[in-house]
Short mmCIF file of C-alpha atoms in Angstrom, two decimals:
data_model
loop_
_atom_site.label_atom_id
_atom_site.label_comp_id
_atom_site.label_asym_id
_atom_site.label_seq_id
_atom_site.Cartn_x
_atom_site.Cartn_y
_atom_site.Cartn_z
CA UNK A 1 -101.99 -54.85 17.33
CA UNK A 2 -104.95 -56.38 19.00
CA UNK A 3 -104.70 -58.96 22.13
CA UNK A 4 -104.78 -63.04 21.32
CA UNK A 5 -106.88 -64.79 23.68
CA UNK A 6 -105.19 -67.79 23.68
CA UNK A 7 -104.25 -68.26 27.40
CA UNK A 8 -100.56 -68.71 26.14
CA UNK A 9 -99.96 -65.49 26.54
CA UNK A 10 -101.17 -64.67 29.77
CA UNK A 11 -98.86 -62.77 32.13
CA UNK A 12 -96.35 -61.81 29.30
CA UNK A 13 -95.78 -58.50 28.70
CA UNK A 14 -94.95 -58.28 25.05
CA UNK A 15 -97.69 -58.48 22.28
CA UNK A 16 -98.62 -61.60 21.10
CA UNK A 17 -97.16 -60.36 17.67
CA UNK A 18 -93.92 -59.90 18.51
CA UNK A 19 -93.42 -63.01 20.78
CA UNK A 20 -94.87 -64.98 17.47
CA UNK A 21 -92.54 -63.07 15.61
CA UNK A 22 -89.65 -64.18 17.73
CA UNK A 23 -90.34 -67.90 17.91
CA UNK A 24 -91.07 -67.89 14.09
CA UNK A 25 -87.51 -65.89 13.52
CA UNK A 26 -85.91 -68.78 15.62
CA UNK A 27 -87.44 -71.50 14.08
CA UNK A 28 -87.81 -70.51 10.91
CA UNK A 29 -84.08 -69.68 10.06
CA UNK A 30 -80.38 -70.51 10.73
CA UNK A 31 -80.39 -67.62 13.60
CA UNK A 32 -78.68 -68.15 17.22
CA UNK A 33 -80.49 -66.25 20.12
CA UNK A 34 -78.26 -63.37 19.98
CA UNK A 35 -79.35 -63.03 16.11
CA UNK A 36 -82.79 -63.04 16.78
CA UNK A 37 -82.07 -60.24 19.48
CA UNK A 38 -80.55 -57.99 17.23
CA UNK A 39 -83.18 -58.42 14.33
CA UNK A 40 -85.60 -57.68 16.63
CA UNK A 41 -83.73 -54.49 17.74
CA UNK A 42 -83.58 -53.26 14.57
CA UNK A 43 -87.49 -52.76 14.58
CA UNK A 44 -87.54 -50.90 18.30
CA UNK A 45 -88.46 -54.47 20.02
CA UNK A 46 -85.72 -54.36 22.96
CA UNK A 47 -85.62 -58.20 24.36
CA UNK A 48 -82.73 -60.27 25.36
CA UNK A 49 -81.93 -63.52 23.74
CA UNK A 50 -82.20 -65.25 27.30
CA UNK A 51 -86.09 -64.05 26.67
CA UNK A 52 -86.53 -65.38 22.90
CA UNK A 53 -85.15 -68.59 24.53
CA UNK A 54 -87.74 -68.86 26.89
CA UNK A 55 -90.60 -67.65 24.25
CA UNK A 56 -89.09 -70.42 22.31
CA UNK A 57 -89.05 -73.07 24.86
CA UNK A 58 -92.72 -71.95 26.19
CA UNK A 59 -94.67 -71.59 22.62
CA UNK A 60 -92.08 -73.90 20.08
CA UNK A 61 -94.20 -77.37 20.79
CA UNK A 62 -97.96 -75.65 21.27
CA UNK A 63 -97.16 -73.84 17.60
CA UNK A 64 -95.47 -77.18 16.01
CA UNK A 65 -98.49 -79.50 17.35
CA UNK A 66 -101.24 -76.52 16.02
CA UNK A 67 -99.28 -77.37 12.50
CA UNK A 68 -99.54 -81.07 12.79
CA UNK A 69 -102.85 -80.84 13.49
CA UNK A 70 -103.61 -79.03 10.51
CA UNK A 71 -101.05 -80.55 8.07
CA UNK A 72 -102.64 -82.53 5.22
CA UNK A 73 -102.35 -86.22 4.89
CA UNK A 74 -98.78 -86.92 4.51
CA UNK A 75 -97.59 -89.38 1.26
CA UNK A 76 -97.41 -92.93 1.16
CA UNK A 77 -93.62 -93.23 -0.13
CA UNK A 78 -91.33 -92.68 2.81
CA UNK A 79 -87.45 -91.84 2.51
CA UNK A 80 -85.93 -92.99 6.00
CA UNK A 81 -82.20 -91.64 6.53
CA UNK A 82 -79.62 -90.83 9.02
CA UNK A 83 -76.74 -88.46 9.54
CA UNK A 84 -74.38 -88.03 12.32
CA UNK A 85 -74.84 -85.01 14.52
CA UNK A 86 -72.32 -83.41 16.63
CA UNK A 87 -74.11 -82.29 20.17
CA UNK A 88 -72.42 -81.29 23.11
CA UNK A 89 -69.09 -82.89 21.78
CA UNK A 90 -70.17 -85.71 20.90
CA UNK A 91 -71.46 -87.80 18.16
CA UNK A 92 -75.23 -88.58 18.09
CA UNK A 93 -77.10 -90.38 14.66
CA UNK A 94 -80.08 -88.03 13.82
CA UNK A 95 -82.50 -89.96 12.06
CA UNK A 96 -85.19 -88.65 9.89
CA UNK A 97 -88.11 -89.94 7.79
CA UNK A 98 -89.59 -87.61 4.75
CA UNK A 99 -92.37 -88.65 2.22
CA UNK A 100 -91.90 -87.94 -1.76
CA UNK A 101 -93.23 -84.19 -1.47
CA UNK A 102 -90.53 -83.07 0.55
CA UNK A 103 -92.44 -82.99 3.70
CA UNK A 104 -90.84 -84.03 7.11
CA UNK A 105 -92.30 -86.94 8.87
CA UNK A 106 -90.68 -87.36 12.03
CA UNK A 107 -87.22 -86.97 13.50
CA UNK A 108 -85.49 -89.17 16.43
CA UNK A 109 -82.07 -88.06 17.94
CA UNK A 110 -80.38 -91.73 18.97
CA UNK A 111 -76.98 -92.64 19.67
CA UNK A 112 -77.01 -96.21 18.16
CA UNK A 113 -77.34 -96.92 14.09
CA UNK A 114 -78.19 -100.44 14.07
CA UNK A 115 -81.67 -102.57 13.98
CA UNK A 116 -83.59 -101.29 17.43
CA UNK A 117 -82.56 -97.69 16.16
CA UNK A 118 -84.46 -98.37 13.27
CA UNK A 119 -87.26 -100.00 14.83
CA UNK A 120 -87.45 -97.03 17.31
CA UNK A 121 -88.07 -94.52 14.74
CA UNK A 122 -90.42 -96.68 12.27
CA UNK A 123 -92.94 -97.23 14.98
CA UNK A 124 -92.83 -93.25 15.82
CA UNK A 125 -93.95 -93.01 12.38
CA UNK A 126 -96.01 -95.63 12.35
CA UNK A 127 -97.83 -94.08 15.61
CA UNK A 128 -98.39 -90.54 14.20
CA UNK A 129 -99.53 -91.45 10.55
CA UNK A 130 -101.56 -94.47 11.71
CA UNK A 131 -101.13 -96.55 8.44
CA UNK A 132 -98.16 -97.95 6.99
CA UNK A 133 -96.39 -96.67 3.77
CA UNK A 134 -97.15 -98.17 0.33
CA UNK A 135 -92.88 -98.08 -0.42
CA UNK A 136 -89.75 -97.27 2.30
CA UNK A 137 -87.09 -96.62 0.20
CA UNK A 138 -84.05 -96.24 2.47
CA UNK A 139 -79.37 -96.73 1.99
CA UNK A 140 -78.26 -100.03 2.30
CA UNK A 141 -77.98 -99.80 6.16
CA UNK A 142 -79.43 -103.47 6.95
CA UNK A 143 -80.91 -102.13 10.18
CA UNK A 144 -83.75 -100.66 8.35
CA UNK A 145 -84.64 -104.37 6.59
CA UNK A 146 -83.99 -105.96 9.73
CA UNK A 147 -86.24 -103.64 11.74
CA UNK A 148 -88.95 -103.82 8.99
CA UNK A 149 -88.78 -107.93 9.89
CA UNK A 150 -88.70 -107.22 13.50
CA UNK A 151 -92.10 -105.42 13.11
CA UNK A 152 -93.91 -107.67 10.58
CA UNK A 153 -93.73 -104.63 7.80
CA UNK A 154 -95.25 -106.16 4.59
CA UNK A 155 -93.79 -103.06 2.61
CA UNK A 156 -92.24 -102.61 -0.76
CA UNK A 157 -88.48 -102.13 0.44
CA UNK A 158 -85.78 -100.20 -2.25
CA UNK A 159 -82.42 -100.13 -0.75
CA UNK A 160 -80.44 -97.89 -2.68
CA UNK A 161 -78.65 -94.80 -2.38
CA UNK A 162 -79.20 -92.58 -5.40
CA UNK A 163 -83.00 -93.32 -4.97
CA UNK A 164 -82.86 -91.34 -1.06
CA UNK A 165 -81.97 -88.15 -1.94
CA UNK A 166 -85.25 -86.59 -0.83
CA UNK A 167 -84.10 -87.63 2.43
CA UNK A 168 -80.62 -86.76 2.28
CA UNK A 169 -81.31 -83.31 0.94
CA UNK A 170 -84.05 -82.80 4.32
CA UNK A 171 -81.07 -82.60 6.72
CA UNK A 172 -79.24 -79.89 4.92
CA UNK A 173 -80.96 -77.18 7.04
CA UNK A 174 -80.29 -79.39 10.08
CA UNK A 175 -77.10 -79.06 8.85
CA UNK A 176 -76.53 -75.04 8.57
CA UNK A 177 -78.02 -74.90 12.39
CA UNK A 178 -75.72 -78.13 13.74
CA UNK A 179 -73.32 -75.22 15.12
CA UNK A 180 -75.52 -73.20 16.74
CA UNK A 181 -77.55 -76.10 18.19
CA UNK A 182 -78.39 -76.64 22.00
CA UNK A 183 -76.48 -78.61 24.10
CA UNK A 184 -77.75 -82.07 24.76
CA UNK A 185 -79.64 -84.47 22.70
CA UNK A 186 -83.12 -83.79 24.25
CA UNK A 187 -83.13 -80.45 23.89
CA UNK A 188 -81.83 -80.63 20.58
CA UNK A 189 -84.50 -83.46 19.85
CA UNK A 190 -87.42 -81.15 20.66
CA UNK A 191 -85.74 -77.84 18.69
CA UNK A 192 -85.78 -80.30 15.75
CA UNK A 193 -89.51 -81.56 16.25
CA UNK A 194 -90.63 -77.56 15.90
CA UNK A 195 -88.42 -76.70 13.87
CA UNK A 196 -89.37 -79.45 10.84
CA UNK A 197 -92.56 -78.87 11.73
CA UNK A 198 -92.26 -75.25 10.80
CA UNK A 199 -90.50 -75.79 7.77
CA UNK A 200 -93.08 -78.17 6.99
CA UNK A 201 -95.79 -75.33 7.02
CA UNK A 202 -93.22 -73.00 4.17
CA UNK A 203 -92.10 -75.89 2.35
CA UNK A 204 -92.80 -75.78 -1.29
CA UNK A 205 -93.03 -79.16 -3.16
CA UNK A 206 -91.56 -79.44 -6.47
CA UNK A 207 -89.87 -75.63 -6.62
CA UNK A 208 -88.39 -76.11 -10.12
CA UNK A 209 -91.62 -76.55 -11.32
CA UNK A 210 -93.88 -74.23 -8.94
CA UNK A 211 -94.37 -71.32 -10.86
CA UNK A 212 -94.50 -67.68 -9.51
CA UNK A 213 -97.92 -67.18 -8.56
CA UNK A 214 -98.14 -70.80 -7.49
CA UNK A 215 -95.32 -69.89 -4.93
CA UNK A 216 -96.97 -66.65 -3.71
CA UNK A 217 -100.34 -68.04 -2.84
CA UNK A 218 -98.39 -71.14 -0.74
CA UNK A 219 -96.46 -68.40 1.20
CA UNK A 220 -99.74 -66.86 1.64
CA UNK A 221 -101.46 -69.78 2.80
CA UNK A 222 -98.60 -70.43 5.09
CA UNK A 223 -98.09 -67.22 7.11
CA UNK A 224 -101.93 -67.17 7.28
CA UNK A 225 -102.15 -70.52 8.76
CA UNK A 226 -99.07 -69.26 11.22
CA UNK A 227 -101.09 -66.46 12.28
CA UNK A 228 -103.98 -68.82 13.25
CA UNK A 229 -102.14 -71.14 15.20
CA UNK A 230 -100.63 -68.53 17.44
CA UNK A 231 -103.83 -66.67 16.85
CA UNK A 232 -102.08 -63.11 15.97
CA UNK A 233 -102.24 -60.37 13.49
CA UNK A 234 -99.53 -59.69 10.79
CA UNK A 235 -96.40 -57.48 11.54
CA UNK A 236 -96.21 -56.92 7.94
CA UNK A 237 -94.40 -53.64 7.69
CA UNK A 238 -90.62 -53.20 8.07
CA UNK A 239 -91.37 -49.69 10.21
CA UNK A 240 -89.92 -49.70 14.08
CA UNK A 241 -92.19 -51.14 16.80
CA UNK A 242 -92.19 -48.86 19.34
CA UNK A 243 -92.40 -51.08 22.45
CA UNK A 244 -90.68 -50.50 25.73
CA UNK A 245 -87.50 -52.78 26.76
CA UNK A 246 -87.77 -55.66 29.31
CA UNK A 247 -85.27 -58.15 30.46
CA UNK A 248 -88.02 -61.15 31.40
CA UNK A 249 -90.93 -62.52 28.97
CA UNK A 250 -93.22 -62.65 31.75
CA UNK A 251 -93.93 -61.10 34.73
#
């Protein structure tokens, strides 16, 4: 495996392959720390999980902003929803904004539900995509019209619930990691950030209708656009890494 010479990685003592590896294991999938540990075991790479942490922590926002930067131009239809969240004990509204593709806009971890929590996350979107949406279809919560009048949004508006479930369906993976989730709301806020982000980069839009090939090639373009934002070479073999066993990512 050759060296990266992104200045990331200076001082740590692992390849930039397998710390890549470990944050993309993390992020990628419903896997705690300890999971990640063992998976990486099982191909000779001895780290703890208080290290994939720490990888996570260090490289989780440079990788996710790398993937923004690269992403396409996002729809013009966005699907705003919310769902409460469970952090630390206690009960948080995760908001989240998707366009008709599938694709994650933005996420915003609040405690309210009501007009200013609404106006909060529209003008997050509004700041990263730089032009308003052509529709915002949204549930009948009347924060979201009220916020949308708050702003000066001259927007198509559909209230209705069966027409959201793009939205809906975008915090089901939220959803299998809610359990395994850190322990406050900001650090849950920025796991979610790289983690949607990363999904972003394997999502597939329309998967009843992609065919085969069509599905291959996207996973292709994907993991090779993963290994130039955290400018690595493939692992792509299941064979053992043989790679000696440290307790700290860096030095």
């Amino acid at each position: 495996m050759r060296t990266a010479k992104d200045p990331l990685y200076r001082r740590h003592r692992f390849p930039p392959e397998v710390i890549s590896y470990a944050v993309w294991l993390y992020f990628r999938f419903p896997l705690s720390l300890r999971m990640v540990e063992e998976m990486l075991a099982a191909r000779g790479i001895g780290v703890t999980y208080e290290t994939v942490r720490q990888w996570g922590r260090k490289f989780g926002k440079p990788f996710s902003d790398r993937i923004r930067q690269r992403a396409p131009a996002r729809g013009d239809k966005w699907h705003l929803d919310e769902v409460v969240i469970s952090i630390a004990g206690e009960q948080h509204r995760l908001w989240r904004a998707v366009d008709q593709n599938g694709f994650v806009l933005d996420v915003l971890i609040q405690r309210r539900r009501d007009s200013r929590a609404a106006q909060r996350l529209m003008k997050k979107l509004l700041k990263s995509a730089g032009t308003p949406p052509r529709v915002m279809i949204t549930d009948k919560l009347r924060s979201y019209g009220a916020a949308r009048a708050k702003m000066g949004l001259h927007v198509e508006h559909r209230q209705h619930k069966a027409l959201n479930n793009r939205a809906e369906n975008s915090h089901q993976p939220t959803r299998r990691r809610e359990r395994i989730m850190t322990r406050s709301s900001h650090q849950a806020q920025r796991f979610l950030s790289v983690h949607d982000q990363v999904a972003n980069l394997f999502h597939i839009p329309y998967p009843g209708a992609a065919t085969a090939d069509f599905r291959r090639a996207s996973r292709e373009r994907a993991f090779a656009t993963w290994r130039e934002i955290s400018m690595t070479s493939a692992i792509a073999d299941s064979r053992p890494l043989r790679i000696a066993s440290f307790g700290s990512a860096v030095d």
